[in-house]
Coordinates of C-alpha atoms and ligand atoms in Angstrom, one line a residue:
Chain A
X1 CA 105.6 37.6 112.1
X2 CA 108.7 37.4 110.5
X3 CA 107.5 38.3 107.3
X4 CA 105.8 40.8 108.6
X5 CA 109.0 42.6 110.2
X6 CA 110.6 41.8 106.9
X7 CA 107.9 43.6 105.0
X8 CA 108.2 46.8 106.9
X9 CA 112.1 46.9 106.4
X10 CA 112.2 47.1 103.5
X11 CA 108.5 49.7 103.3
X12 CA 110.5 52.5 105.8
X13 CA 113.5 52.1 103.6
X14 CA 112.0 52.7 100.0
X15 CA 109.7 54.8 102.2
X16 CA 112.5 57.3 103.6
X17 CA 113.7 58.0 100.0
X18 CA 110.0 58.7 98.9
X19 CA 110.0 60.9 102.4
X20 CA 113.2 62.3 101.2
X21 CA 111.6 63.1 97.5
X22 CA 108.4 64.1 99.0
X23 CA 110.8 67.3 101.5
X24 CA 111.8 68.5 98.1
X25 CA 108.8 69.1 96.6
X26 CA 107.6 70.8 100.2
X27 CA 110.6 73.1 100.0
X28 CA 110.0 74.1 96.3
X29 CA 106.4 74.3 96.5
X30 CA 106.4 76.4 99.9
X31 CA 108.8 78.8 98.5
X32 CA 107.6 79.6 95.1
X33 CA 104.1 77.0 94.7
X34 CA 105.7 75.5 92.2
X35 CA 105.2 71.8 91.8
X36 CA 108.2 70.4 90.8
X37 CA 107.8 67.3 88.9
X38 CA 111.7 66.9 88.2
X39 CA 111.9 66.1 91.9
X40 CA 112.6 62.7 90.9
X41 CA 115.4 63.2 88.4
X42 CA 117.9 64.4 90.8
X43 CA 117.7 61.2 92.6
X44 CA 118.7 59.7 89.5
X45 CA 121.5 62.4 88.3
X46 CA 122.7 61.7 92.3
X47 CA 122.8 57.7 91.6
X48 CA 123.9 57.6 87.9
X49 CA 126.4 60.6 88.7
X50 CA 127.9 58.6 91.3
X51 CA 127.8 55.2 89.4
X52 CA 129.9 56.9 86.4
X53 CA 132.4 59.0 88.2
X54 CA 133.2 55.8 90.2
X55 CA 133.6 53.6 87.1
X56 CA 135.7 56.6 86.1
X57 CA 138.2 55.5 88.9
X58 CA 137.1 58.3 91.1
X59 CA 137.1 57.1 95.0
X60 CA 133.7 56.5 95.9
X61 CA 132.9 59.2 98.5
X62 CA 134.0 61.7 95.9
X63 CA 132.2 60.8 93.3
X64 CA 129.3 60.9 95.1
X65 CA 129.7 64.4 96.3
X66 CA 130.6 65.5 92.6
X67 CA 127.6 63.9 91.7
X68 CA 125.4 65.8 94.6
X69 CA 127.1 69.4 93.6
X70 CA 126.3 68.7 89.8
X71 CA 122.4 68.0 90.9
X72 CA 122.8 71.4 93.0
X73 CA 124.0 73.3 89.7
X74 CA 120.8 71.3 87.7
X75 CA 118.4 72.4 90.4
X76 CA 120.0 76.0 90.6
X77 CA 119.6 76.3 86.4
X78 CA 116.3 74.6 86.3
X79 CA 115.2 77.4 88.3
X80 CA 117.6 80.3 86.6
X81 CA 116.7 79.1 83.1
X82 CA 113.0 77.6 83.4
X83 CA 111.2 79.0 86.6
X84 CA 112.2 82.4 87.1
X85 CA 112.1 83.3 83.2
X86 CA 108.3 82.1 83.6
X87 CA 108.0 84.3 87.1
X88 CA 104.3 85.4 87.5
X89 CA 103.1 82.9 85.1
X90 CA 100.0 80.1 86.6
X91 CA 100.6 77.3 89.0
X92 CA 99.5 75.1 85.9
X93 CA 101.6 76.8 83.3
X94 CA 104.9 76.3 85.8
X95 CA 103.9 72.4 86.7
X96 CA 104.3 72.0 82.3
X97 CA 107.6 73.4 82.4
X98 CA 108.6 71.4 85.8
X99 CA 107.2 68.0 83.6
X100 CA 108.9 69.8 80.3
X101 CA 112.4 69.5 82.1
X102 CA 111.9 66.5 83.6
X103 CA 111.7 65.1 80.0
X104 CA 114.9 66.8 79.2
X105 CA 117.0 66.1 81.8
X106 CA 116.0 62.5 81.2
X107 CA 116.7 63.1 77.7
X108 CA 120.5 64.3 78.3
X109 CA 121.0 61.7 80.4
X110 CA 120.3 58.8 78.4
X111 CA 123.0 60.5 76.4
X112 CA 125.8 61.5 78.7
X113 CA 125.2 58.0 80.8
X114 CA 123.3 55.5 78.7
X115 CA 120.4 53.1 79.1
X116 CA 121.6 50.2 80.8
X117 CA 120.7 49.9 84.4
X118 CA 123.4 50.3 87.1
X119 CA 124.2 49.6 91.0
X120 CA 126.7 51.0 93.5
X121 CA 128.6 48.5 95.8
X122 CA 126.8 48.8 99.6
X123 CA 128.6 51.2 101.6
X124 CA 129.2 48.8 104.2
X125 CA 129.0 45.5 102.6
X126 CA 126.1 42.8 101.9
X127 CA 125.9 40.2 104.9
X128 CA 122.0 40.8 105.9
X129 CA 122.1 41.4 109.8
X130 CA 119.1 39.0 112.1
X131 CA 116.3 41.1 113.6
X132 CA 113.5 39.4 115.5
X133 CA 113.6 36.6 113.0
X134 CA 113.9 38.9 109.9
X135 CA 116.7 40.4 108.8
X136 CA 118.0 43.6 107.1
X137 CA 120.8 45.1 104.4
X138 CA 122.9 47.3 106.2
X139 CA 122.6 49.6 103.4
X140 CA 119.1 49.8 104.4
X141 CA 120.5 51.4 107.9
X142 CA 122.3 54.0 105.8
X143 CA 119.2 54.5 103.9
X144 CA 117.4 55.3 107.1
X145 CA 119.9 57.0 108.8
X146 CA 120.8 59.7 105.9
X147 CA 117.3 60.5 105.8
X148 CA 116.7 60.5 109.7
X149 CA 120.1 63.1 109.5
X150 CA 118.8 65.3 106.6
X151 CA 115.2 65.6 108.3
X152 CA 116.8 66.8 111.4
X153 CA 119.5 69.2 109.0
X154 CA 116.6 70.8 107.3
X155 CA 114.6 71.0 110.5
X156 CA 117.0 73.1 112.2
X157 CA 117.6 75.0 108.9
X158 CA 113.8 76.3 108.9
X159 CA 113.5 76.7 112.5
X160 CA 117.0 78.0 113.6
X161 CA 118.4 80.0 111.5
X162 CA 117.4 83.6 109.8
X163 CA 117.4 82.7 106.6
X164 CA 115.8 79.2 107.1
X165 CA 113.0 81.8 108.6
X166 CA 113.0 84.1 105.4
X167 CA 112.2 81.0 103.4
X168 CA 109.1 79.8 105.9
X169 CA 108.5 83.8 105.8
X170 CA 108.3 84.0 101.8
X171 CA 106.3 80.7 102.0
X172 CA 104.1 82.8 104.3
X173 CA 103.4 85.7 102.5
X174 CA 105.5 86.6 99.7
X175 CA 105.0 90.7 100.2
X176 CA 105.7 91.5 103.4
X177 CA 108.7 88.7 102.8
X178 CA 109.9 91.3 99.7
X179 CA 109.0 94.4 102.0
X180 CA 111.4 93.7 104.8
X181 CA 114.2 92.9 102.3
X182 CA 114.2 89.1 101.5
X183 CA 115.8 88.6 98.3
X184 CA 112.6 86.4 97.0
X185 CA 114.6 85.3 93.9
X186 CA 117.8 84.2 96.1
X187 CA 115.3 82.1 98.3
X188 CA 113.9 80.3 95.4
X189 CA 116.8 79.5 94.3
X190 CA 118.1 78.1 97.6
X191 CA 115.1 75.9 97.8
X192 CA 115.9 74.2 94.4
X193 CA 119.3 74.1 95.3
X194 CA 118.4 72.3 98.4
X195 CA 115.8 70.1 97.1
X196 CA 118.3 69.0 94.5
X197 CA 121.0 68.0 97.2
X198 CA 118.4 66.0 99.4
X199 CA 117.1 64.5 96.3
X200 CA 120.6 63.4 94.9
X201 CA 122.0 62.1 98.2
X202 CA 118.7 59.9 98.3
X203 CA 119.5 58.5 94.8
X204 CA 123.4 57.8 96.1
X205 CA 122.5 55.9 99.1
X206 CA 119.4 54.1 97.7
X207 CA 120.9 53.2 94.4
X208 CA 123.0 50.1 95.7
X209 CA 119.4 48.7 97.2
X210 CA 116.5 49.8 94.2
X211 CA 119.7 50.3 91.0
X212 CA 119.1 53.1 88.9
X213 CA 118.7 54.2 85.2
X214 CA 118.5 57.3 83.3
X215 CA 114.2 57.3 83.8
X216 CA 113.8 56.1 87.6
X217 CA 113.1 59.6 88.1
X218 CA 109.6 59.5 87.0
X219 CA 108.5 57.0 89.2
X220 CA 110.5 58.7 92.1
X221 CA 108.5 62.0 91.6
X222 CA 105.2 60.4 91.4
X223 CA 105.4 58.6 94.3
X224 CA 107.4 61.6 96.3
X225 CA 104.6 63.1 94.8
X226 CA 101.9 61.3 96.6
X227 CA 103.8 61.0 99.5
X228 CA 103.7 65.1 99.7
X229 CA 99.7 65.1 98.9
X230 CA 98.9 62.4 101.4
X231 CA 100.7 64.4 104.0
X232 CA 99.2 67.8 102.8
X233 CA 101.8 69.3 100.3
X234 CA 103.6 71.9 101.7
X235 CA 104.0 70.6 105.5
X236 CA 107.4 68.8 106.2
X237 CA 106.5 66.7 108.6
X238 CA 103.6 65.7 106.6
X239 CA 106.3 64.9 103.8
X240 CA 107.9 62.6 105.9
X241 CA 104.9 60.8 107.2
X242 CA 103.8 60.3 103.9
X243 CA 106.4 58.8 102.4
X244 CA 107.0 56.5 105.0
X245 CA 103.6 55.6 104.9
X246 CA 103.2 55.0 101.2
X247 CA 106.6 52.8 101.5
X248 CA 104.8 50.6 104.2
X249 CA 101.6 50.2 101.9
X250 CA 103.9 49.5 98.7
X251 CA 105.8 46.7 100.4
X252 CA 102.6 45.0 102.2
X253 CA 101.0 45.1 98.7
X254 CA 103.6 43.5 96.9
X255 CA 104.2 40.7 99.9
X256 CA 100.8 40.0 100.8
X257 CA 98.7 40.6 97.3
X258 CA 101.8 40.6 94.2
X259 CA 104.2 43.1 93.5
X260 CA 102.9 43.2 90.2
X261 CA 100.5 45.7 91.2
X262 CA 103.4 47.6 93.7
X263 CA 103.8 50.7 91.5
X264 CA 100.0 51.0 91.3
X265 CA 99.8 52.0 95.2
X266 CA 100.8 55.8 94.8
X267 CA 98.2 56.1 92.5
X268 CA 95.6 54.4 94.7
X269 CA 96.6 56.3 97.9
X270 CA 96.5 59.4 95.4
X271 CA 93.5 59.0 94.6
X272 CA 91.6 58.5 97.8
X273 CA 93.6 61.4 99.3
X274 CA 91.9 63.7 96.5
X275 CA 88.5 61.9 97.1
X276 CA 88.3 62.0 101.1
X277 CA 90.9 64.5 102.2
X278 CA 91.5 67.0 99.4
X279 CA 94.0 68.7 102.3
X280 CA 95.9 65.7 103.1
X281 CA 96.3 64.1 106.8
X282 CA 98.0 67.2 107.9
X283 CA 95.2 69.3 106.3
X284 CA 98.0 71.9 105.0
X285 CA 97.7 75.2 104.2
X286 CA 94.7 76.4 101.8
X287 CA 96.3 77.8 98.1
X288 CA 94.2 80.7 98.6
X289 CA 97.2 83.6 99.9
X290 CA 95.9 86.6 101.6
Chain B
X1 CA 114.8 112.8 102.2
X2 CA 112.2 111.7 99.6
X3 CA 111.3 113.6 96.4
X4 CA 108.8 112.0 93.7
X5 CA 108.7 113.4 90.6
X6 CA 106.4 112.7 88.1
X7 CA 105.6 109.5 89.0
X8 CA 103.5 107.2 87.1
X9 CA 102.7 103.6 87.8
X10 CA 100.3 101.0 86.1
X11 CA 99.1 97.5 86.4
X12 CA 99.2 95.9 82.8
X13 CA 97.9 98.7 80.9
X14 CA 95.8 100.4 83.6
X15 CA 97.9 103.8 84.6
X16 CA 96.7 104.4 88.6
X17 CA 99.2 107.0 88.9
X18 CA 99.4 110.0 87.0
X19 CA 102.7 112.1 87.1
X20 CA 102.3 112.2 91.2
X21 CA 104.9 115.0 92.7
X22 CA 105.5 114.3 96.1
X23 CA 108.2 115.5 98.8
X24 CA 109.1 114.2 102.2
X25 CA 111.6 116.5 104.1
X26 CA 113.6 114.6 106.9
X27 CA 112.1 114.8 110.5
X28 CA 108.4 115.2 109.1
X29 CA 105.2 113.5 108.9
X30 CA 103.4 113.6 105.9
X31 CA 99.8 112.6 105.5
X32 CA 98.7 111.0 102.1
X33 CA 94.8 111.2 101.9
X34 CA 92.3 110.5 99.4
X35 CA 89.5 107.9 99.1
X36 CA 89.0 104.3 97.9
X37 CA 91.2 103.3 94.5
X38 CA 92.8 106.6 94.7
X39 CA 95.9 105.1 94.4
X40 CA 97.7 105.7 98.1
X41 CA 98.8 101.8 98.3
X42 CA 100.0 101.9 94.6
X43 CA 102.0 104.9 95.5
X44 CA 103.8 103.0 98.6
X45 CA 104.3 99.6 96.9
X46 CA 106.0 102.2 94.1
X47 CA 108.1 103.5 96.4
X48 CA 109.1 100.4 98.7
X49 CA 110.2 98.4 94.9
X50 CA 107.3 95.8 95.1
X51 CA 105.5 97.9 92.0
X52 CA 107.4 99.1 89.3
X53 CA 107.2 102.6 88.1
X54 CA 106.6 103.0 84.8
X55 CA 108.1 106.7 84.6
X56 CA 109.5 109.5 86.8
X57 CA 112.2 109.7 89.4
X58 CA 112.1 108.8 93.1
X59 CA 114.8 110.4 94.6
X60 CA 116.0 109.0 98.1
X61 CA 118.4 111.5 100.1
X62 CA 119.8 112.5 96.8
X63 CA 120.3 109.5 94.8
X64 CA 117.8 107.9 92.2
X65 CA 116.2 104.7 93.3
X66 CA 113.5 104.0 91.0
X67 CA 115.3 101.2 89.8
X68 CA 116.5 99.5 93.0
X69 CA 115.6 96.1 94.1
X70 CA 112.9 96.5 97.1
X71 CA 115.7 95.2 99.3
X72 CA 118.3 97.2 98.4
X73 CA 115.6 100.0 99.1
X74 CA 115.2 98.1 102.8
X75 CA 118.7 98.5 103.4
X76 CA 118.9 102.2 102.2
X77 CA 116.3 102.6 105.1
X78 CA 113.2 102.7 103.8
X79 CA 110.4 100.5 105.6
X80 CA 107.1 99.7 105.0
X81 CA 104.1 98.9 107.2
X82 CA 101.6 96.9 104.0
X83 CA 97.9 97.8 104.4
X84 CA 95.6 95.0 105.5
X85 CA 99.1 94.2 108.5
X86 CA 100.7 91.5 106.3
X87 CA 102.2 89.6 109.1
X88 CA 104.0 86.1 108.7
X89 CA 100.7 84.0 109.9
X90 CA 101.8 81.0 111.2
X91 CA 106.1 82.6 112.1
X92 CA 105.7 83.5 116.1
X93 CA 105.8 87.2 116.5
X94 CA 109.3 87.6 117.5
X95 CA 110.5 85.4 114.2
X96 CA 108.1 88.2 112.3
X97 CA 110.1 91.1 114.3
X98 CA 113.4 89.7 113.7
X99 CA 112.8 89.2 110.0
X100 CA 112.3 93.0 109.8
X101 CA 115.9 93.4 110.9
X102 CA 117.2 90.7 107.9
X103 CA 118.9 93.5 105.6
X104 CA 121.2 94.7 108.5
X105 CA 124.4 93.4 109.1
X106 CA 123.8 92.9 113.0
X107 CA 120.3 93.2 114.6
X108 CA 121.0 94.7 117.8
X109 CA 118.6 93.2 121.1
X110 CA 118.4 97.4 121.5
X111 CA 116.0 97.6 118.5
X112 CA 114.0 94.4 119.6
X113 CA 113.7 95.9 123.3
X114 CA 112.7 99.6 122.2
X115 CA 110.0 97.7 119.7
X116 CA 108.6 95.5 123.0
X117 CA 109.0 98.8 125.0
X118 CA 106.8 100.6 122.6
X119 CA 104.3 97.9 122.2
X120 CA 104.3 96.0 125.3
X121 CA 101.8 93.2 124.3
X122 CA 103.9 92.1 121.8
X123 CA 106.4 91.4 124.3
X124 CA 103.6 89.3 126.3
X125 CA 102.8 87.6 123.2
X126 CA 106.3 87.0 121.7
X127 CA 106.1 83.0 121.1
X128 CA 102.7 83.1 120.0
X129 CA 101.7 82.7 115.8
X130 CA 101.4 85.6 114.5
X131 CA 97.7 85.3 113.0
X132 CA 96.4 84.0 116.2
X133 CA 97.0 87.9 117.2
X134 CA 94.3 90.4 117.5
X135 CA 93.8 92.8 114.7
X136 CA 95.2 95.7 116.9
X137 CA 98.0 93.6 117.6
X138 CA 98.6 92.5 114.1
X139 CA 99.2 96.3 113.3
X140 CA 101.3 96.8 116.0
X141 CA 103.4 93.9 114.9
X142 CA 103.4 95.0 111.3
X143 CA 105.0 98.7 112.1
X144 CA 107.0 96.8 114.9
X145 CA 108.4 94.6 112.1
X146 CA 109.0 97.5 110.2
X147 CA 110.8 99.5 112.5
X148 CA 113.1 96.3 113.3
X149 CA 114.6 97.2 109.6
X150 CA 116.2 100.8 111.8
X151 CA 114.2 103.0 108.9
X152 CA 115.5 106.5 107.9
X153 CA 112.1 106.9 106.3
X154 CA 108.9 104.4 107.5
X155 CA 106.0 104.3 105.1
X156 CA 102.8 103.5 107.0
X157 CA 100.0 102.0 104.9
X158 CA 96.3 102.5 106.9
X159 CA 97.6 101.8 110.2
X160 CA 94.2 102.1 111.9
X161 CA 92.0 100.3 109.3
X162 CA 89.5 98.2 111.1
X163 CA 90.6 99.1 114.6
X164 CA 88.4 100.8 117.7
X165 CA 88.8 104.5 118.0
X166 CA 90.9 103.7 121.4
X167 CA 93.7 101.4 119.2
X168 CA 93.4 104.2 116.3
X169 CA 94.6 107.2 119.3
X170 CA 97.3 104.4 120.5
X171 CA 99.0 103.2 117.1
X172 CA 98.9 107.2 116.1
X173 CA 100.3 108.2 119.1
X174 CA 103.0 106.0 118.5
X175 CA 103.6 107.4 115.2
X176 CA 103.8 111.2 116.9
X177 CA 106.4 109.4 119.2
X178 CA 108.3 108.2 116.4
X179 CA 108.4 111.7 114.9
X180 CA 109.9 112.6 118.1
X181 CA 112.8 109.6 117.6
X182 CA 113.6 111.0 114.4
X183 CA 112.3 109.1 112.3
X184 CA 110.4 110.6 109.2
X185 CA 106.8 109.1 108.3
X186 CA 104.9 108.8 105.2
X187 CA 101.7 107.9 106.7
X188 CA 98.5 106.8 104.1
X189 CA 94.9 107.0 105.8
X190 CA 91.4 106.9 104.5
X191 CA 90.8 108.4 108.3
X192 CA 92.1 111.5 106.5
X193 CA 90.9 113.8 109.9
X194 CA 93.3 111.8 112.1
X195 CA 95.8 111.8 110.1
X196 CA 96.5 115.0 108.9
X197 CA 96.1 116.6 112.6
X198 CA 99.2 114.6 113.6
X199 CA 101.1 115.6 110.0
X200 CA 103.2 118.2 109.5
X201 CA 102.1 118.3 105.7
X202 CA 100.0 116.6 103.7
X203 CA 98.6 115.4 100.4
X204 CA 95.3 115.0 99.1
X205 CA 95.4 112.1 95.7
X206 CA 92.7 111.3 93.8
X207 CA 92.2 109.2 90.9
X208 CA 95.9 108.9 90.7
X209 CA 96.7 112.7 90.9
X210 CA 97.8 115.0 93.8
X211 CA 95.4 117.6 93.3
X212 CA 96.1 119.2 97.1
X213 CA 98.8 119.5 99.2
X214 CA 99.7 121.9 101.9
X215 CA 100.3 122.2 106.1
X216 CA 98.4 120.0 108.0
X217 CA 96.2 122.0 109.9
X218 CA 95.4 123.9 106.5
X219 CA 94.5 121.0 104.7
X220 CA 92.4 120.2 107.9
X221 CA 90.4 123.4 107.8
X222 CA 90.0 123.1 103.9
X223 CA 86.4 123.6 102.7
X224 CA 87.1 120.9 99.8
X225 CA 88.7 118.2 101.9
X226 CA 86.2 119.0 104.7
X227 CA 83.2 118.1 102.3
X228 CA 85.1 115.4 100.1
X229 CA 87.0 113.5 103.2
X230 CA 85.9 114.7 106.4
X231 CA 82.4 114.1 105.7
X232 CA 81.6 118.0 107.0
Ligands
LIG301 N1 96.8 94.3 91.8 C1 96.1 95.1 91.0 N2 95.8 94.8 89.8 C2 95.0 95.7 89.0 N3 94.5 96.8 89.5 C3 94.8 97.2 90.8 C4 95.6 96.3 91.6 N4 95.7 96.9 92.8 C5 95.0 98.1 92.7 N5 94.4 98.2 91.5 C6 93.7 99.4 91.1 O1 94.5 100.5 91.2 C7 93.7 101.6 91.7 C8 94.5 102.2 92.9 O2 94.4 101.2 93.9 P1 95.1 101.4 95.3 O3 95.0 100.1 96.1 O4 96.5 102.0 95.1 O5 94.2 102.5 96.0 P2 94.1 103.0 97.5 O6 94.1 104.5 97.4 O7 95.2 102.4 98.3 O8 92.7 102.5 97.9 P3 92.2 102.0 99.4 O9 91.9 103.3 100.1 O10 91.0 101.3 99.1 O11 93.3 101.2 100.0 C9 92.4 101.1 92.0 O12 91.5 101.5 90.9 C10 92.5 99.6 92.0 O13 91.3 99.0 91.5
LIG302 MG1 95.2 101.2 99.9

């Protein structure tokens, strides 16, 4: 039992960062149907960024914000540079250019950080704290409360506020969204600049539990990825579930079979998604736009 | 209010519009008739921003605006009604109306209660998703949302496509009572009898071309547009 309780620690806390990857591709792929595969390097320019303004002497809270604005500005020129330059082109053709600067961003950073792997101190130090005979990092609580706080941020963003609206509106139907005066390229743009934020502040807060390197991207958007299929890309809540879900299978399978095969569960749950529910479990919405 | 010169407008390299002159005076309803493929939705995605024009001027009180963003265009006061409704599916019908007012500064309750007043079931309906309305209702919604933007000039694309003769006398009535609010109306119909007995003026396009124009009730008791569109 206690192994059990142990196991699911530390499966909702990989599993809210894979939830938290998994909202940004839901933003982005709502607002434009883009499928952006860099998802998971902003979790890594949000953990290295922090790791080397800190060693830089900058107070720890600061860097990380630094580190969060300068994934905002990658997200905001990803889109300004790669996406909108390609506006019009197929859902295939944009998914190349999403993997295409994936591969560069990774590319710069092994040259403005380097390739060693790094770790942040834990926010609020190491001792493990007893729960029903297992026991958990505190840093895991920050984990799972940053992501509790930016699920309920971006909630009442989408369902409380105009423009949160005008972004579920364009997701919607992109004509009328242009006909009543939405600014369609400022909302894409807000979506990547969001996703980028929510994907950086995962990779500060996780980084002290899973460390970081210039590539732990690519694993971050595969499995955010899957996390966003199995819960039917495009719904939120779907996101969320998902990623929890595929952290709770990840940590059983590498407790109870060998975590040499841990990576291999994405791929698995991937898979049988596409076989048996080609809509995901929240059956989200067709492609097809009338 | 609106003068189109020489308009022409293509997809890729498939010209739809040829050269289309076209006025709107402030205060009127004009009628834009013609068949299928003519060209009428072209001409209002032209004129809303949403479809470039390849050449020719659109003039809008005065000032060229062939080359404004289609929400600048919103905020100068031109709205647009889409053909086939074009509602936000799954946003409730009040999110869809109060997304019609997002280009002005402050989207008065006034607006929202003179859109429920003139279309009470929308008021009945107003937390309900917006696709699970009836097709009647989606119209309404559609020139609701459109008349949430406060339009100088509202272009009206098929209004009464698909609806029962009793919705079609409703949703044009309200357009006649719009006329009477001030509000000018560029109204496109393939129910071209309909429509141009509530117009002022109107326009007959085919293939891309205006090739009539003149008063309503002239155009109505025209031997070639009773034949061609009235099915006389
Ligand atoms: N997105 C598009 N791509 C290519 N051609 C198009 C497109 N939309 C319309 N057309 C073509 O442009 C011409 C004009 O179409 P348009 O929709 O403007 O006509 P319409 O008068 O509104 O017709 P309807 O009465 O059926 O609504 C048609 O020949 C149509 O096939
Ligand atoms: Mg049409």
């Amino acid at each position: 039992m206690a192994e059990f309780l142990q196991l699911v620690f530390s499966g909702l806390t990989v599993g809210a960062v894979y939830a938290l990857v998994a909202l940004g591709f839901t933003l982005i792929y709502n607002a434009s149907d883009v499928i952006n595969f860099a998802q998971g390097d902003f979790v890594m320019i949000g953990g290295m960024g922090t790791v080397f303004l800190a060693a830089a002497g900058i107070a720890l809270p600061l860097a990380a914000l630094i580190a969060i604005v300068g994934a905002v500005l990658v997200g905001l020129l990803l889109h300004r540079l790669a996406i909108e330059p390609a506006r019009g082109a197929s859902p295939v053709a944009l998914i190349m250019i999403t993997i295409g600067a994936s591969i560069f961003i990774k590319g710069v950073a092994q040259i403005v950080f380097d390739k060693q792997f790094h770790s942040l101190p834990a926010f609020s130090g190491d001792a493990p704290i007893a729960v029903g005979g297992a026991t958990i990092l505190p840093q895991s609580l920050w984990v799972l409360g940053v992501a509790l706080a930016l699920f309920v941020a971006l909630f009442l963003f989408l369902e409380k506020t105009l423009l949160g609206k005008a972004l579920l509106a364009t997701a919607a139907n992109r004509l009328a969204a242009r006909l009543v005066g939405v600014n369609v390229t400022i909302i894409l743009a807000l979506a990547f600049g969001v996703s980028a934020a929510i994907g950086a502040i995962a990779g500060v807060v996780v980084t002290p539990i899973t460390l970081t390197r210039y590539d732990v991207g690519t694993l971050f958007a595969l499995k955010g990825f899957a996390a966003a299929m199995v819960g039917g890309m495009g719904n939120p809540l779907g996101a969320v579930v998902g990623g929890l879900l595929i952290g709770l299978l990840e940590a059983f399978g590498a407790g109870y079979i060998s975590s040499t095969y841990k990576d291999a569960v994405a791929f698995v749950v991937i898979l049988l998604v596409l076989f048996f529910m080609p809509r995901g479990l929240f059956g989200g919405r067709s492609v097809e736009r009338v | 209010m609106l003068t189109v010169e020489k308009l022409c407008a293509a997809y890729g390299r498939i010209t739809v519009l040829h050269d289309v002159d076209l006025r709107v005076e402030t205060g009127e309803i004009v009628a834009l008739v013609g068949s299928n493929g003519a060209g009428k939705t072209t001409l209002l995605r032209t004129l809303s921003g949403v479809q470039p024009a390849a050449s020719g001027r659109i003039l809008f009180e005065g000032a060229p605006i062939e080359r404004t963003t289609a929400h600048a265009r919103v905020a100068q006061g031109i709205a647009q009604s889409p053909e086939g409704r074009q509602v936000f599916g799954p946003l409730s019908v009040e999110d869809n109306l109060r997304l019609g007012a997002f280009r002005r500064r402050s989207p008065d309750r006034d607006t929202l209660a003179y859109v429920y007043e003139m279309f009470p079931v929308l008021a009945e309906k107003r937390r309900i998703a917006a696709m699970s309305l009836s097709g009647g209702q989606q119209q309404m919604l559609a020139i609701g949302r459109a008349l949430m933007a406060a339009p100088k000039l509202l272009l009206l694309d098929e209004p009464s496509l698909g609806l029962a003769p009793l919705l079609v006398d409703q949703i044009l009535g309200a357009v006649v009572k719009l006329k009477a609010e001030g509000i000018t109306v560029l109204l496109v119909e393939q129910n071209a009898s309909a429509a141009l007995a509530i117009a002022d003026r109107g326009y007959v396009l085919e293939t891309g071309r205006v090739v009539l124009e003149g008063r309503g009730a002239d155009l109505l008791a025209d031997p070639k547009v009773k034949e061609a569109y009235l099915g006389l």
